[in-house]
Amino acid sequence: MDSFNPQAVIAIFQDTITNHYFDMQGRVRRKTFWYFVLACVVVSIVAAIIGSILHTSLLGAVVGLGLLLPQAGMGARRLQDIGRPGTLVWALIIPQLIFQIVALMTAITGPFGALGFLAFYFTIGWIVNLVAVIALIAMIYFWVQPGTVGPNQYGEDPKGGTAPAAPATA
C-alpha cells in the first residue's frame, strides 16, 4: 500500500485545477480522487480561517464556487471509473451550487443577506439540504467502490490493468 505523500496531493490538486478544471471525460482512480478531495477540504478550511480573520464570509463563498466545477469533473470521472454515468454527479452538484450562490449573496448583502438566508433555509432550503445529504451519501458509496479492471465505455483503466480473460467454453 502506498504511503501518504503531501507533494502528491498538491500535484493532483494543481493538475486538476489547471489542466482538468471541468473535465468530465475519462476515468480517475480512487487514490487520485481522494487526494483531490483532501486538498479541497484543506483549501476550504484555509479560506474559512482567513475569512474569519478578515471578518468576511465572501472568501469562503468564492472559494466554494471556484471549486465546484473541478469537484464535479473529478466526481464524474470517478463514477465513470466504476462504470456508472458521470452525469449522476449533478444530483450532488446542483444543491451545492444553490447553497453556494445563496452564501455568496448573503456575504455580499451583509446583515440583510443573513435574514434572506434564514428565510430561504426555513422555506425550501432545508429540502435542498436534505437532497444534498442524500446525494452525498450515495456518491460516497459509489466513490469508494473499486474501479472497473481494464477498459470500460469511459476509457482505459487509470491503473493500467487489463480485464481478465473470459473462461474458455467447451
mmCIF file of C-alpha atoms in Angstrom:
data_model
loop_
_atom_site.group_PDB
_atom_site.id
_atom_site.type_symbol
_atom_site.label_atom_id
_atom_site.label_comp_id
_atom_site.label_asym_id
_atom_site.label_seq_id
_atom_site.Cartn_x
_atom_site.Cartn_y
_atom_site.Cartn_z
ATOM 1 C CA MET A 1 0.000 0.000 0.000
ATOM 2 C CA ASP A 2 1.224 3.462 -0.832
ATOM 3 C CA SER A 3 2.066 5.831 1.986
ATOM 4 C CA PHE A 4 0.626 9.334 2.220
ATOM 5 C CA ASN A 5 2.525 11.832 0.120
ATOM 6 C CA PRO A 6 1.707 15.547 0.651
ATOM 7 C CA GLN A 7 3.539 16.500 -2.552
ATOM 8 C CA ALA A 8 1.263 14.131 -4.498
ATOM 9 C CA VAL A 9 -1.821 15.808 -3.003
ATOM 10 C CA ILE A 10 -0.567 19.239 -4.094
ATOM 11 C CA ALA A 11 0.384 17.963 -7.556
ATOM 12 C CA ILE A 12 -3.015 16.323 -8.092
ATOM 13 C CA PHE A 13 -4.854 19.440 -6.918
ATOM 14 C CA GLN A 14 -2.752 21.721 -9.116
ATOM 15 C CA ASP A 15 -3.111 19.435 -12.154
ATOM 16 C CA THR A 16 -6.881 19.187 -11.734
ATOM 17 C CA ILE A 17 -7.335 22.939 -11.273
ATOM 18 C CA THR A 18 -5.048 23.925 -14.176
ATOM 19 C CA ASN A 19 -5.484 21.113 -16.735
ATOM 20 C CA HIS A 20 -8.815 19.448 -15.919
ATOM 21 C CA TYR A 21 -10.910 22.292 -14.448
ATOM 22 C CA PHE A 22 -14.202 20.894 -15.750
ATOM 23 C CA ASP A 23 -13.052 17.712 -17.458
ATOM 24 C CA MET A 24 -15.771 15.062 -17.266
ATOM 25 C CA GLN A 25 -14.185 12.700 -19.806
ATOM 26 C CA GLY A 26 -12.309 9.546 -18.881
ATOM 27 C CA ARG A 27 -11.628 7.885 -15.570
ATOM 28 C CA VAL A 28 -9.729 8.593 -12.369
ATOM 29 C CA ARG A 29 -8.572 6.149 -9.725
ATOM 30 C CA ARG A 30 -9.633 6.243 -6.072
ATOM 31 C CA LYS A 31 -6.308 7.429 -4.717
ATOM 32 C CA THR A 32 -6.211 10.434 -7.048
ATOM 33 C CA PHE A 33 -9.839 11.278 -6.306
ATOM 34 C CA TRP A 34 -9.475 11.183 -2.523
ATOM 35 C CA TYR A 35 -6.225 13.162 -2.634
ATOM 36 C CA PHE A 36 -8.125 15.821 -4.587
ATOM 37 C CA VAL A 37 -10.963 15.771 -2.028
ATOM 38 C CA LEU A 38 -8.399 16.181 0.770
ATOM 39 C CA ALA A 39 -6.837 19.166 -0.999
ATOM 40 C CA CYS A 40 -10.280 20.757 -1.494
ATOM 41 C CA VAL A 41 -11.081 20.342 2.204
ATOM 42 C CA VAL A 42 -7.762 21.917 3.206
ATOM 43 C CA VAL A 43 -8.252 24.844 0.808
ATOM 44 C CA SER A 44 -11.798 25.374 2.126
ATOM 45 C CA ILE A 45 -10.606 25.322 5.743
ATOM 46 C CA VAL A 46 -7.810 27.794 4.986
ATOM 47 C CA ALA A 47 -10.312 30.070 3.190
ATOM 48 C CA ALA A 48 -12.668 29.868 6.195
ATOM 49 C CA ILE A 49 -9.854 30.738 8.609
ATOM 50 C CA ILE A 50 -8.680 33.679 6.500
ATOM 51 C CA GLY A 51 -12.288 34.813 6.057
ATOM 52 C CA SER A 52 -12.780 34.630 9.814
ATOM 53 C CA ILE A 53 -9.657 36.703 10.428
ATOM 54 C CA LEU A 54 -10.840 39.277 7.874
ATOM 55 C CA HIS A 55 -14.418 39.129 9.258
ATOM 56 C CA THR A 56 -15.954 38.227 5.906
ATOM 57 C CA SER A 57 -17.667 35.141 4.575
ATOM 58 C CA LEU A 58 -17.144 36.307 0.990
ATOM 59 C CA LEU A 59 -13.824 34.452 0.631
ATOM 60 C CA GLY A 60 -15.340 31.098 1.634
ATOM 61 C CA ALA A 61 -18.257 31.549 -0.759
ATOM 62 C CA VAL A 62 -15.966 32.462 -3.664
ATOM 63 C CA VAL A 63 -13.644 29.516 -2.960
ATOM 64 C CA GLY A 64 -16.652 27.186 -2.706
ATOM 65 C CA LEU A 65 -17.956 28.348 -6.072
ATOM 66 C CA GLY A 66 -14.484 28.164 -7.610
ATOM 67 C CA LEU A 67 -14.004 24.546 -6.516
ATOM 68 C CA LEU A 68 -17.471 23.386 -7.560
ATOM 69 C CA LEU A 69 -16.690 22.643 -11.219
ATOM 70 C CA PRO A 70 -13.399 20.808 -10.553
ATOM 71 C CA GLN A 71 -15.223 18.742 -7.927
ATOM 72 C CA ALA A 72 -17.957 17.948 -10.456
ATOM 73 C CA GLY A 73 -15.423 16.883 -13.070
ATOM 74 C CA MET A 74 -13.387 14.769 -10.668
ATOM 75 C CA GLY A 75 -16.536 13.183 -9.191
ATOM 76 C CA ALA A 76 -17.863 12.366 -12.663
ATOM 77 C CA ARG A 77 -14.571 10.764 -13.719
ATOM 78 C CA ARG A 78 -14.544 8.692 -10.508
ATOM 79 C CA LEU A 79 -18.096 7.485 -11.207
ATOM 80 C CA GLN A 80 -17.055 6.575 -14.746
ATOM 81 C CA ASP A 81 -14.164 4.544 -13.354
ATOM 82 C CA ILE A 82 -16.683 2.218 -11.701
ATOM 83 C CA GLY A 83 -18.804 2.054 -14.852
ATOM 84 C CA ARG A 84 -21.539 4.497 -13.776
ATOM 85 C CA PRO A 85 -22.524 7.566 -15.796
ATOM 86 C CA GLY A 86 -20.717 10.720 -14.690
ATOM 87 C CA THR A 87 -23.917 12.720 -15.014
ATOM 88 C CA LEU A 88 -25.039 11.286 -11.659
ATOM 89 C CA VAL A 89 -22.733 13.804 -10.001
ATOM 90 C CA TRP A 90 -25.214 16.595 -10.851
ATOM 91 C CA ALA A 91 -27.556 15.233 -8.161
ATOM 92 C CA LEU A 92 -24.930 16.446 -5.679
ATOM 93 C CA ILE A 93 -23.554 19.488 -7.505
ATOM 94 C CA ILE A 94 -26.870 21.285 -8.170
ATOM 95 C CA PRO A 95 -27.907 21.536 -4.468
ATOM 96 C CA GLN A 96 -24.346 22.602 -3.605
ATOM 97 C CA LEU A 97 -24.485 25.262 -6.311
ATOM 98 C CA ILE A 98 -27.752 26.622 -4.921
ATOM 99 C CA PHE A 99 -26.284 26.885 -1.431
ATOM 100 C CA GLN A 100 -23.025 28.445 -2.676
ATOM 101 C CA ILE A 101 -24.936 31.112 -4.616
ATOM 102 C CA VAL A 102 -27.127 31.867 -1.583
ATOM 103 C CA ALA A 103 -23.987 32.034 0.597
ATOM 104 C CA LEU A 104 -22.340 34.440 -1.856
ATOM 105 C CA MET A 105 -25.431 36.646 -1.919
ATOM 106 C CA THR A 106 -25.534 36.557 1.887
ATOM 107 C CA ALA A 107 -21.878 37.588 2.092
ATOM 108 C CA ILE A 108 -22.358 40.456 -0.337
ATOM 109 C CA THR A 109 -25.511 41.904 1.246
ATOM 110 C CA GLY A 110 -24.419 41.761 4.896
ATOM 111 C CA PRO A 111 -26.979 41.571 7.715
ATOM 112 C CA PHE A 112 -29.968 41.750 5.363
ATOM 113 C CA GLY A 113 -28.488 38.836 3.425
ATOM 114 C CA ALA A 114 -28.403 36.811 6.632
ATOM 115 C CA LEU A 115 -32.121 37.414 7.037
ATOM 116 C CA GLY A 116 -32.633 36.366 3.423
ATOM 117 C CA PHE A 117 -30.601 33.210 4.035
ATOM 118 C CA LEU A 118 -32.751 32.344 7.056
ATOM 119 C CA ALA A 119 -35.908 32.933 5.018
ATOM 120 C CA PHE A 120 -34.516 30.695 2.261
ATOM 121 C CA TYR A 121 -33.408 27.981 4.674
ATOM 122 C CA PHE A 122 -36.675 27.788 6.606
ATOM 123 C CA THR A 123 -38.800 27.648 3.437
ATOM 124 C CA ILE A 124 -37.173 25.392 0.817
ATOM 125 C CA GLY A 125 -33.536 25.444 1.884
ATOM 126 C CA TRP A 126 -33.884 22.518 4.231
ATOM 127 C CA ILE A 127 -35.314 20.395 1.393
ATOM 128 C CA VAL A 128 -32.387 21.333 -0.861
ATOM 129 C CA ASN A 129 -30.033 20.481 2.004
ATOM 130 C CA LEU A 130 -31.745 17.108 2.549
ATOM 131 C CA VAL A 131 -31.383 16.279 -1.158
ATOM 132 C CA ALA A 132 -27.693 17.244 -0.966
ATOM 133 C CA VAL A 133 -27.099 14.994 2.065
ATOM 134 C CA ILE A 134 -28.822 12.006 0.443
ATOM 135 C CA ALA A 135 -26.903 12.571 -2.811
ATOM 136 C CA LEU A 136 -23.629 12.890 -0.871
ATOM 137 C CA ILE A 137 -24.204 9.572 0.901
ATOM 138 C CA ALA A 138 -24.956 7.859 -2.424
ATOM 139 C CA MET A 139 -21.913 9.453 -4.108
ATOM 140 C CA ILE A 140 -19.567 8.458 -1.281
ATOM 141 C CA TYR A 141 -20.844 4.886 -1.583
ATOM 142 C CA PHE A 142 -20.084 4.916 -5.321
ATOM 143 C CA TRP A 143 -16.753 6.729 -4.965
ATOM 144 C CA VAL A 144 -15.301 4.190 -2.518
ATOM 145 C CA GLN A 145 -16.018 1.270 -4.866
ATOM 146 C CA PRO A 146 -13.043 -0.219 -6.738
ATOM 147 C CA GLY A 147 -12.779 0.799 -10.370
ATOM 148 C CA THR A 148 -13.542 -1.459 -13.295
ATOM 149 C CA VAL A 149 -10.484 -3.529 -14.196
ATOM 150 C CA GLY A 150 -9.464 -2.902 -17.772
ATOM 151 C CA PRO A 151 -11.094 -0.528 -20.202
ATOM 152 C CA ASN A 152 -14.779 0.317 -19.960
ATOM 153 C CA GLN A 153 -17.079 2.524 -22.054
ATOM 154 C CA TYR A 154 -15.500 5.642 -20.482
ATOM 155 C CA GLY A 155 -11.878 4.892 -21.266
ATOM 156 C CA GLU A 156 -8.798 2.954 -20.323
ATOM 157 C CA ASP A 157 -8.107 1.742 -16.790
ATOM 158 C CA PRO A 158 -6.199 4.526 -14.976
ATOM 159 C CA LYS A 159 -4.213 1.832 -13.156
ATOM 160 C CA GLY A 160 -3.228 0.282 -16.475
ATOM 161 C CA GLY A 161 -4.887 -3.037 -15.670
ATOM 162 C CA THR A 162 -6.351 -5.402 -18.181
ATOM 163 C CA ALA A 163 -9.662 -7.197 -17.957
ATOM 164 C CA PRO A 164 -9.428 -10.877 -17.053
ATOM 165 C CA ALA A 165 -9.766 -13.249 -19.971
ATOM 166 C CA ALA A 166 -13.129 -14.917 -20.450
ATOM 167 C CA PRO A 167 -13.157 -18.582 -19.483
ATOM 168 C CA ALA A 168 -12.973 -20.988 -22.396
ATOM 169 C CA THR A 169 -16.160 -22.860 -23.176
ATOM 170 C CA ALA A 170 -16.091 -26.458 -24.196
#
